């Protein structure tokens, strides 16, 4: 008895699979038809597939690269066509594949393409003819050694054909639509493969995949369900939707995956109509029709949706107009499933579909990023092509993971940028990231900002990004409402766009990469001259502007915390002059923590709404400080000894410039605008007069 592993030296499996699937096929039979279509479908589903580019064989042994590819694959698909057995390469591949199945648990899926399993099993029909030719060639061989080797090979081939025919496979024939058959194969591969290269981009998504798969296969036939996947750009919405679509699309009568909807609408004036055409053709499968306007297409689409059980993914929806044009308002056929990916959490519930008489269930999935372990795993896959950091790169890897805050796209881009770079390059790269964001990451973050409809919301976002991340929502609203910003609706809109979140402690939370994007928007107002920007949040830049007295009237907010600066850079900078602040005569938001200010406070901006002076050495607030419009005063951790809610009404600016400093009891007035006073941890405080 000849064993399958005989004549196969070094047949052990590769320890690190490279491919998800190896495609074994007879080129002359199926390359330009079925196999090419199957190959492209596997790639579209994110399944890494090996396909040999050469059709001609020379009678030589199996090429080393083919042998290596088989050993480096998790699964093999064998397309058994009429002339498969006439190829010695195909037969050698088959023997090695079955060896991998036995020794390395490789998944093997035979496809009987216009052949009967019985013909393969018993080597009859075209398979019998092919084996007879191989036997005749063996008998014609005059070299005894070669004849003996060929006889052993023929025995191996016959055993392999019998074994593969006994495996559970898939039968293609003229009665089946090829597209449906290929979808079935792709679905089967997805289900049988473990998490692999096809899922490397979806690290940390396993629970989402299980949840959405359960939702898609819940068997509900009386209702139509819609699920919205929400998150910031690059968080994995499209990848997740594409994966579950590849997994389950074959289970529905009609299906369609429409990608990059908002981008395509922006790229072309006719973009939405082209998308409608694609959707209509996908779900109707009728002769393509050409309509002149969006309304006609919407009517045709909704007529199909009410009659067919469909599975549709609408990726990157950005407006109600897009959603209503693609789904209409007549309703969905029971059992249909719609997945919508968007950066706007409020869109789906507002669409016209929910005004129809048909009941639709709606659920929402929010993607918030990966945990630290998953982030490190993803970074390492792209940077080192392994699951762990390279020796000597551990600290730098952890720093990048912290910087990315679980954002998959950022981890992928940075990992790819640093692949094969030495550690000094990594360290310099990280220093650059601290000063300016990665352009591609920043572009992904900015899409949500660009979709904001109102200037009010954009200004609110920039204020929060620069000064109020981590601050109580109510306090922030109090401050910014006084700055003529509508915060109640504005913050709701920012939450809907996934630009901010509110924690359980009511504090504003913003992803670090989103915050960097917001600050970069302000930075671009004047990249090289920070004193010309509307907001100064970088402590080093704020200190420099104040030291050099370069403040301008266009500055609305400034933050400086001496504790956040390198002590070496602070030499000779512990004291600043009030004049440097007075130059910013439109300042509304001012944070000067642990700052020593000398001089007259009388020319500070009358527009101040928020004054925060943690750790101030002042024992009393200067009487000349204009506080008539102040709504929040925070003197926590300061040396202040007493505070009086009535204050000396400052002289008008003209009198201040002329040197009028006196005041009388008649000038005393209450701080009527002040709503929040914080004197926490002021150990010297003795009295507060209200």
XYZ file of C-alpha atoms in Angstrom:
690
model
C 0.000 0.000 0.000
C 1.352 3.432 -0.959
C 0.712 6.245 1.570
C -0.216 9.778 0.512
C 2.741 11.328 2.322
C 5.176 9.151 0.429
C 7.169 11.008 -2.241
C 6.315 14.308 -0.486
C 9.486 15.424 1.305
C 9.083 18.313 3.723
C 5.310 18.136 3.634
C 4.774 19.659 7.070
C 2.615 22.761 7.276
C 3.957 26.278 7.406
C 3.824 27.620 10.958
C 2.550 31.014 9.843
C -0.189 30.864 7.164
C 0.003 33.581 4.537
C -3.130 32.825 2.521
C -6.684 32.076 3.511
C -7.390 30.021 0.397
C -5.367 28.173 -2.257
C -7.263 27.718 -5.539
C -6.461 24.479 -7.381
C -7.942 24.339 -10.898
C -7.305 23.310 -14.497
C -6.600 26.556 -16.325
C -7.726 25.382 -19.740
C -11.168 24.496 -18.347
C -12.177 27.326 -16.047
C -9.565 30.101 -15.757
C -11.344 32.718 -17.852
C -14.777 31.837 -16.538
C -15.730 30.313 -13.228
C -12.338 30.348 -11.475
C -11.653 34.015 -12.236
C -15.127 34.964 -11.015
C -14.662 32.927 -7.839
C -11.206 34.397 -7.242
C -12.488 37.975 -7.522
C -15.451 37.232 -5.242
C -13.113 35.826 -2.593
C -10.896 38.915 -2.786
C -13.912 41.249 -2.598
C -14.952 39.457 0.587
C -11.530 40.127 2.113
C -10.345 36.515 1.755
C -6.642 36.383 0.877
C -6.450 33.912 -2.009
C -3.554 32.378 -3.962
C -4.099 31.884 -7.695
C -1.297 30.593 -9.937
C -0.795 32.949 -12.885
C 0.661 30.342 -15.240
C -1.432 27.901 -17.245
C 1.285 25.961 -19.038
C 3.005 23.063 -17.364
C 6.255 21.576 -18.538
C 6.031 18.081 -17.153
C 8.373 19.059 -14.357
C 7.597 18.469 -10.659
C 5.287 20.866 -8.848
C 6.772 24.365 -8.711
C 8.276 25.236 -5.282
C 6.137 28.388 -5.042
C 2.961 26.344 -5.516
C 4.029 23.851 -2.880
C 4.854 26.715 -0.507
C 1.505 28.424 -1.184
C -0.420 25.239 -0.401
C 1.445 24.794 2.874
C 0.889 28.463 3.724
C -2.889 28.356 3.256
C -5.650 27.734 5.761
C -7.979 26.236 3.191
C -7.948 24.913 -0.355
C -10.703 25.025 -2.939
C -10.303 22.333 -5.613
C -12.211 23.011 -8.831
C -12.606 19.522 -10.282
C -13.414 20.029 -13.968
C -13.390 17.579 -16.895
C -9.702 17.974 -17.717
C -8.441 18.373 -14.137
C -6.881 14.888 -14.025
C -5.042 15.411 -17.321
C -2.700 17.850 -15.530
C 0.093 16.281 -13.479
C 0.492 19.616 -11.648
C -3.168 19.538 -10.617
C -2.814 15.960 -9.409
C 0.368 16.780 -7.459
C -1.430 19.770 -5.906
C -4.311 17.507 -4.947
C -2.011 15.016 -3.202
C -0.264 17.770 -1.235
C -3.565 19.447 -0.303
C -4.952 16.199 1.106
C -1.708 15.685 3.006
C -2.187 19.148 4.545
C -5.746 18.207 5.438
C -4.577 15.080 7.244
C -1.546 16.528 9.030
C -2.386 20.216 9.462
C -6.184 20.219 9.526
C -6.367 22.336 6.387
C -9.948 22.916 5.249
C -10.631 21.362 1.831
C -13.650 22.296 -0.289
C -14.057 20.317 -3.532
C -16.116 21.901 -6.319
C -17.505 19.429 -8.840
C -17.687 21.655 -11.898
C -19.716 19.918 -14.624
C -18.442 16.538 -13.419
C -20.017 13.853 -11.274
C -18.383 12.873 -7.956
C -18.750 9.229 -9.026
C -16.555 9.815 -12.089
C -13.883 11.346 -9.866
C -14.159 8.625 -7.228
C -13.994 5.691 -9.653
C -11.796 7.410 -12.261
C -14.234 6.926 -15.082
C -15.351 9.225 -17.878
C -12.838 12.005 -18.552
C -11.021 11.131 -15.320
C -10.634 7.510 -16.467
C -9.314 8.660 -19.836
C -6.763 10.947 -18.195
C -5.504 8.261 -15.827
C -5.213 5.795 -18.740
C -2.964 8.276 -20.572
C -0.760 8.681 -17.476
C -0.537 4.882 -17.191
C 0.394 4.574 -20.878
C 3.119 7.189 -20.425
C 4.458 5.192 -17.488
C 4.496 1.980 -19.535
C 6.286 3.728 -22.400
C 9.045 4.957 -20.075
C 12.280 3.069 -20.798
C 14.146 4.191 -17.679
C 13.293 1.668 -14.955
C 13.783 4.139 -12.086
C 11.564 6.784 -13.677
C 8.968 4.157 -14.538
C 8.858 3.000 -10.910
C 8.516 6.567 -9.593
C 5.740 7.326 -12.070
C 3.893 4.141 -11.093
C 3.960 5.217 -7.444
C 2.713 8.674 -8.385
C -0.187 7.248 -10.369
C -1.171 5.199 -7.342
C -1.064 8.365 -5.209
C -3.148 10.299 -7.720
C -5.828 7.594 -7.862
C -6.047 7.485 -4.057
C -6.245 11.259 -3.898
C -9.061 11.404 -6.458
C -11.003 8.786 -4.525
C -10.509 10.630 -1.233
C -11.474 14.062 -2.544
C -14.629 12.646 -4.152
C -15.657 11.273 -0.762
C -15.432 14.715 0.861
C -18.498 16.890 1.245
C -18.297 19.293 -1.653
C -20.341 21.600 -3.843
C -21.838 20.592 -7.163
C -22.005 23.139 -10.000
C -24.220 22.390 -12.966
C -26.133 24.221 -15.657
C -29.245 24.444 -13.502
C -27.588 26.800 -10.993
C -26.853 30.489 -11.479
C -23.111 30.942 -11.269
C -23.336 34.159 -9.214
C -25.506 32.479 -6.576
C -23.236 29.444 -6.514
C -20.138 31.596 -5.985
C -21.834 33.524 -3.152
C -22.593 30.204 -1.483
C -18.923 29.186 -1.699
C -17.707 32.508 -0.284
C -20.150 32.241 2.610
C -18.991 28.699 3.329
C -15.345 29.799 3.369
C -16.156 32.632 5.780
C -17.951 30.297 8.140
C -15.335 27.565 8.147
C -12.197 29.679 8.334
C -10.961 30.809 11.749
C -10.229 34.499 12.288
C -7.346 35.045 9.924
C -5.757 37.462 7.504
C -9.228 38.182 6.178
C -10.092 39.503 9.634
C -6.850 41.207 10.591
C -8.423 44.582 9.960
C -11.299 43.545 12.174
C -9.304 42.763 15.292
C -11.511 43.509 18.264
C -14.697 43.241 16.171
C -15.512 39.623 17.017
C -18.383 40.495 19.378
C -19.868 42.935 16.865
C -19.665 40.285 14.134
C -21.467 37.732 16.300
C -24.135 40.237 17.317
C -24.862 41.455 13.782
C -24.743 37.905 12.399
C -27.301 36.868 15.014
C -29.475 39.832 14.025
C -29.219 38.898 10.343
C -30.149 35.262 10.945
C -32.811 35.703 13.633
C -35.450 34.269 11.327
C -37.773 37.255 11.652
C -40.134 37.134 8.685
C -42.919 39.438 9.888
C -40.885 42.635 10.251
C -38.168 44.435 8.343
C -35.154 45.427 10.408
C -32.684 48.274 10.093
C -29.377 48.485 11.927
C -27.218 51.605 11.997
C -23.479 51.332 12.624
C -22.233 54.664 13.984
C -18.743 55.996 14.650
C -16.080 58.495 13.657
C -14.198 58.122 10.374
C -11.771 55.205 10.259
C -13.236 53.433 13.297
C -14.145 50.312 11.272
C -17.776 50.810 10.206
C -17.257 49.917 6.543
C -14.958 46.974 7.275
C -17.466 45.506 9.720
C -20.386 45.963 7.323
C -18.416 44.499 4.418
C -17.479 41.449 6.460
C -20.987 40.552 7.612
C -22.282 41.244 4.106
C -19.839 38.715 2.671
C -20.889 36.277 5.348
C -24.654 36.466 4.853
C -25.533 38.007 1.477
C -26.219 34.614 -0.121
C -29.059 34.014 2.369
C -31.302 36.689 0.825
C -33.313 36.887 -2.400
C -31.547 40.063 -3.473
C -28.630 41.937 -1.972
C -26.528 45.030 -2.576
C -23.506 46.681 -0.975
C -23.186 50.379 -1.870
C -19.896 51.821 -0.642
C -18.662 55.420 -0.115
C -22.057 56.983 -0.754
C -21.300 60.456 0.590
C -17.891 60.629 -1.089
C -19.366 59.563 -4.432
C -22.122 62.163 -4.119
C -19.517 64.859 -3.545
C -17.214 63.683 -6.332
C -19.842 63.988 -9.067
C -22.951 66.102 -9.603
C -24.606 62.920 -10.869
C -23.236 60.768 -8.050
C -26.518 60.050 -6.269
C -28.269 58.984 -9.479
C -25.386 56.612 -10.300
C -25.712 55.086 -6.826
C -29.473 54.674 -7.279
C -28.860 52.957 -10.614
C -26.426 50.527 -8.973
C -28.859 49.736 -6.149
C -31.827 49.263 -8.489
C -29.908 46.918 -10.778
C -28.587 44.904 -7.815
C -31.981 44.260 -6.261
C -34.145 44.007 -9.389
C -31.819 42.021 -11.689
C -33.797 43.364 -14.624
C -32.514 44.864 -17.840
C -30.675 48.062 -16.823
C -32.849 51.144 -17.110
C -31.746 54.744 -17.417
C -33.813 57.449 -15.707
C -33.211 61.157 -15.924
C -33.732 62.169 -12.324
C -33.413 61.014 -8.731
C -37.181 60.973 -8.082
C -37.824 58.420 -10.841
C -35.139 56.108 -9.485
C -36.490 56.436 -5.932
C -39.933 55.376 -7.153
C -38.517 52.319 -8.941
C -36.362 51.330 -5.952
C -39.159 51.557 -3.385
C -41.432 49.473 -5.620
C -38.836 46.688 -5.504
C -38.246 47.056 -1.751
C -41.899 46.416 -0.892
C -41.973 43.217 -3.005
C -38.643 41.486 -2.345
C -36.764 40.252 0.714
C -33.473 42.095 0.431
C -30.223 42.622 2.303
C -28.731 46.043 1.625
C -25.712 47.843 3.057
C -25.684 51.621 2.578
C -22.199 52.747 3.521
C -21.276 56.298 4.562
C -24.679 57.982 4.571
C -24.332 61.654 5.471
C -27.735 63.231 4.869
C -31.455 62.517 4.994
C -31.645 63.325 1.301
C -29.290 60.457 0.475
C -31.148 58.023 2.729
C -34.632 58.928 1.507
C -33.540 58.774 -2.133
C -32.223 55.238 -1.657
C -34.973 53.737 0.525
C -38.056 55.815 -0.290
C -41.051 55.852 2.051
C -43.237 52.878 1.065
C -41.602 50.428 3.443
C -39.667 47.163 3.237
C -40.749 43.612 2.526
C -40.938 41.499 5.720
C -37.678 39.728 6.461
C -35.541 42.384 4.777
C -32.418 43.683 6.506
C -30.797 47.078 5.969
C -27.419 48.090 7.415
C -26.528 51.781 7.368
C -23.081 53.094 8.273
C -22.838 56.759 9.179
C -21.066 59.326 11.317
C -24.435 60.831 12.292
C -26.372 58.932 14.955
C -29.569 60.923 14.402
C -30.098 60.257 10.686
C -31.817 56.883 10.497
C -34.656 57.611 12.927
C -35.542 60.711 10.896
C -35.777 59.033 7.483
C -39.048 58.883 5.538
C -39.140 55.086 5.772
C -40.350 55.335 9.370
C -43.361 57.344 8.210
C -44.701 54.356 6.260
C -47.449 52.117 7.611
C -45.083 49.138 7.660
C -43.456 48.584 11.054
C -39.661 48.599 11.025
C -37.397 47.697 13.929
C -34.335 49.876 14.337
C -31.227 49.169 16.396
C -27.973 51.076 16.634
C -24.395 49.891 17.103
C -21.769 52.423 18.219
C -18.099 51.677 17.505
C -15.765 53.267 20.042
C -12.437 51.661 19.142
C -10.161 48.891 20.369
C -8.846 48.129 23.825
C -5.122 48.481 24.566
C -4.297 44.822 23.914
C -6.184 44.755 20.608
C -4.581 48.042 19.563
C -1.082 46.703 20.195
C -1.942 43.551 18.243
C -3.163 45.547 15.224
C -0.197 47.931 15.289
C 2.275 45.029 15.422
C 0.645 43.219 12.506
C 1.258 46.238 10.282
C 4.580 47.379 11.738
C 6.301 44.033 12.383
C 4.101 41.491 10.554
C 3.725 39.680 13.870
C 1.455 39.842 16.891
C 4.026 41.310 19.296
C 6.497 44.207 19.250
C 10.013 43.576 18.024
C 12.655 43.536 20.755
C 13.656 47.087 21.617
C 10.432 48.582 20.218
C 8.171 47.814 23.180
C 8.050 51.314 24.704
C 7.661 53.095 21.363
C 4.846 50.715 20.400
C 3.000 51.390 23.652
C 3.367 55.136 23.133
C 1.811 54.888 19.671
C -1.005 52.740 21.037
C -1.715 55.416 23.637
C -1.655 58.105 20.947
C -4.137 56.260 18.698
C -6.664 55.582 21.499
C -7.927 52.402 19.849
C -8.521 53.925 16.406
C -8.036 51.106 13.824
C -7.226 53.278 10.806
C -4.629 55.254 12.764
C -3.004 52.055 14.032
C -2.873 50.621 10.509
C -1.483 53.772 8.883
C 1.159 54.377 11.532
C 2.146 50.705 11.569
C 2.586 50.667 7.795
C 4.545 53.950 7.881
C 6.974 52.529 10.442
C 7.411 49.060 8.909
C 11.126 48.160 8.632
C 12.189 51.478 10.231
C 14.823 51.563 12.971
C 14.008 52.613 16.524
C 15.503 56.101 16.160
C 13.150 56.742 13.238
C 10.235 55.594 15.409
C 11.206 57.954 18.217
C 11.574 60.936 15.870
C 8.271 60.064 14.201
C 6.493 60.082 17.556
C 7.937 63.513 18.374
C 6.609 64.882 15.072
C 3.149 63.447 15.824
C 3.086 65.430 19.058
C 3.359 68.645 17.038
C 1.155 67.939 14.043
C -1.338 65.205 13.096
C -0.837 62.555 10.427
C -2.487 63.977 7.292
C -4.468 60.859 6.306
C -5.708 60.267 9.849
C -6.642 63.922 10.176
C -8.585 63.760 6.908
C -10.656 60.852 8.213
C -11.387 62.732 11.447
C -12.346 65.933 9.625
C -15.190 64.350 7.642
C -17.518 64.557 10.644
C -16.619 68.213 11.229
C -17.214 69.095 7.575
C -20.700 67.597 7.768
C -21.779 70.023 10.520
C -24.491 72.275 9.116
C -24.093 75.378 11.292
C -21.246 77.767 12.009
C -22.455 77.748 15.627
C -21.666 74.025 15.924
C -18.271 74.376 14.255
C -17.214 77.190 16.592
C -18.527 75.227 19.575
C -16.492 72.198 18.494
C -13.296 74.260 18.220
C -13.881 75.838 21.650
C -14.340 72.410 23.239
C -11.362 70.881 21.416
C -9.089 73.685 22.594
C -10.271 74.267 26.165
C -13.112 72.150 27.525
C -12.379 68.438 27.041
C -12.756 66.828 30.458
C -14.881 69.678 31.825
C -18.413 69.303 33.179
C -21.019 69.733 30.466
C -23.161 72.142 32.501
C -20.183 74.370 33.317
C -19.124 74.387 29.664
C -22.635 75.313 28.559
C -22.768 78.143 31.097
C -19.502 79.601 29.794
C -20.146 79.251 26.076
C -23.784 80.347 26.185
C -22.418 83.648 27.475
C -20.144 83.727 24.393
C -23.188 83.743 22.085
C -22.851 80.031 21.324
C -26.006 77.900 21.349
C -24.690 74.966 23.349
C -27.861 72.981 24.045
C -28.548 72.058 20.419
C -24.889 72.383 19.489
C -23.611 69.745 21.910
C -26.429 67.407 20.862
C -25.367 67.829 17.234
C -21.723 67.143 18.102
C -22.753 63.980 19.944
C -24.833 62.849 16.954
C -21.806 63.375 14.687
C -19.624 61.274 17.038
C -17.352 64.257 17.686
C -17.880 64.228 21.461
C -19.398 62.031 24.140
C -20.650 62.809 27.631
C -19.366 60.494 30.347
C -21.310 59.154 33.298
C -19.788 61.940 35.396
C -21.247 64.489 32.915
C -17.799 65.432 31.627
C -17.141 66.049 27.949
C -15.117 63.308 26.264
C -13.418 63.698 22.889
C -11.232 61.142 21.130
C -7.644 62.374 21.139
C -7.384 62.199 17.337
C -10.631 64.176 16.976
C -9.295 66.752 19.430
C -6.073 67.003 17.423
C -8.112 67.554 14.274
C -10.072 70.367 15.945
C -6.943 72.046 17.207
C -5.304 71.689 13.807
C -8.227 73.579 12.265
C -7.319 76.504 14.523
C -3.602 76.019 13.866
C -4.177 76.391 10.134
C -5.558 79.915 10.696
C -1.913 80.954 11.031
C 0.504 77.987 11.052
C 3.664 79.989 11.742
C 2.264 82.901 13.812
C 0.219 81.575 16.732
C -0.637 85.074 18.008
C -2.822 85.533 14.920
C -5.003 82.529 15.751
C -8.438 82.697 17.367
C -7.449 80.318 20.167
C -4.184 79.527 21.958
C -4.242 76.196 23.800
C -0.643 74.998 23.465
C 1.065 76.010 26.707
C 4.466 76.555 25.068
C 2.957 78.818 22.404
C 0.824 80.702 24.929
C 3.875 81.390 27.082
C 5.888 82.581 24.093
C 3.121 84.923 22.900
C 2.727 86.438 26.384
C 6.472 86.803 26.953
C 6.954 88.509 23.607
C 3.801 90.646 24.070
C 2.455 89.627 20.658
C -1.186 89.257 21.667
C -3.781 90.421 19.156
C -7.415 91.455 19.263
C -8.510 88.412 17.254
C -7.678 85.991 20.094
C -10.846 84.671 21.751
C -9.304 82.204 24.180
C -5.943 81.423 25.786
C -4.792 78.631 28.072
C -1.500 78.538 29.969
C -0.651 76.095 32.735
C 2.901 76.424 34.019
C 2.842 72.874 35.393
C 2.513 71.501 31.875
C 5.804 73.031 30.745
C 9.323 71.682 30.904
C 10.968 73.275 33.950
C 14.131 73.939 31.946
C 12.130 76.137 29.577
C 10.666 78.123 32.461
C 13.902 79.742 33.580
C 13.210 83.450 33.893
C 9.547 82.971 32.889
C 7.853 82.555 36.245
C 6.526 86.115 36.106
C 4.622 87.710 33.254
C 3.337 91.238 32.695
C -0.391 91.933 32.625
C 0.130 94.118 29.569
C 0.745 91.028 27.443
C -2.785 89.828 28.299
C -4.315 93.296 27.913
C -3.310 93.354 24.231
C -5.948 90.676 23.601
C -8.893 93.024 23.942
C -11.519 90.548 22.665
C -10.497 87.722 24.971
C -13.483 85.785 26.356
C -11.837 82.617 27.690
C -8.741 82.895 29.871
C -6.976 80.172 31.820
C -3.794 81.169 33.663
C -2.898 78.341 36.016
C 0.063 78.772 38.375
C 1.027 81.986 36.603
C 2.574 85.021 38.354
C 1.199 88.206 36.795
C 2.589 91.648 37.601
C 1.040 94.950 36.611
C -2.361 96.565 36.257
C -5.366 94.367 35.481
C -7.540 97.308 34.475
C -7.059 96.869 30.728
C -8.033 93.209 30.617
C -10.774 92.452 28.084
C -14.264 93.467 29.181
C -15.505 90.445 27.197
C -14.137 87.918 29.701
C -16.693 85.182 30.412
C -14.432 82.545 31.922
C -11.463 83.244 34.140
C -9.571 80.292 35.577
C -6.517 81.011 37.755
C -5.634 77.817 39.607
C -2.696 78.218 41.954
C -2.645 81.998 41.635
C -0.396 83.782 44.195
C -2.897 86.664 44.398
C -4.362 87.229 47.863
C -7.152 89.446 46.545
C -8.655 89.908 43.131
C -7.514 93.288 41.768
C -10.301 95.835 42.123
C -9.666 97.161 38.620
C -10.167 93.772 36.951
C -13.219 94.066 34.627
C -15.567 91.305 35.749
C -18.961 92.670 34.772
C -19.505 89.968 32.110
C -17.795 87.119 33.943
C -20.020 84.023 34.299
C -17.504 81.522 35.697
C -14.633 82.357 38.050
C -12.373 79.511 39.153
C -9.680 80.359 41.728
C -9.096 76.806 43.014
C -5.795 76.060 44.784
C -4.967 79.785 44.896
C -3.643 81.919 47.783
C -6.721 84.128 47.796
C -7.737 85.179 51.326
C -11.115 86.854 50.749
C -13.609 87.450 47.996
C -16.370 90.041 47.695
C -19.288 89.533 45.303
C -19.486 93.320 44.990
C -16.620 94.956 43.185
C -15.384 98.340 42.102
C -17.029 99.209 38.812
C -14.041 99.753 36.543
C -13.577 103.054 34.803
C -14.519 103.170 31.114
C -11.571 102.404 28.854
C -11.087 106.069 27.950
C -10.695 107.038 31.620
C -8.388 104.115 32.292
C -6.082 105.291 29.564
C -6.043 108.770 31.139
C -5.099 107.390 34.508
C -8.337 107.666 36.513
C -7.947 105.081 39.258
C -10.241 106.285 42.032
C -13.571 104.778 42.985
C -16.208 105.457 45.562
C -18.797 103.392 47.360
C -21.247 104.413 44.650
C -19.106 102.538 42.157
C -19.666 99.256 44.007
C -21.881 96.778 42.207
C -22.652 93.073 42.368
C -21.207 90.536 39.967
C -24.631 90.049 38.443
C -23.442 87.870 35.562
C -21.447 85.481 37.749
C -23.121 82.069 37.885
C -20.352 79.747 39.067
C -17.687 80.554 41.654
C -15.117 77.887 42.513
C -12.799 78.470 45.464
C -11.971 74.808 46.102
C -8.800 74.012 48.052
C -8.020 77.668 48.793
C -6.363 77.067 52.157
C -5.848 80.783 52.890
C -9.467 81.722 52.204
C -11.053 83.380 55.244
C -14.195 85.075 53.932
C -16.563 85.279 51.004
C -18.890 88.296 51.018
C -22.093 87.870 49.032
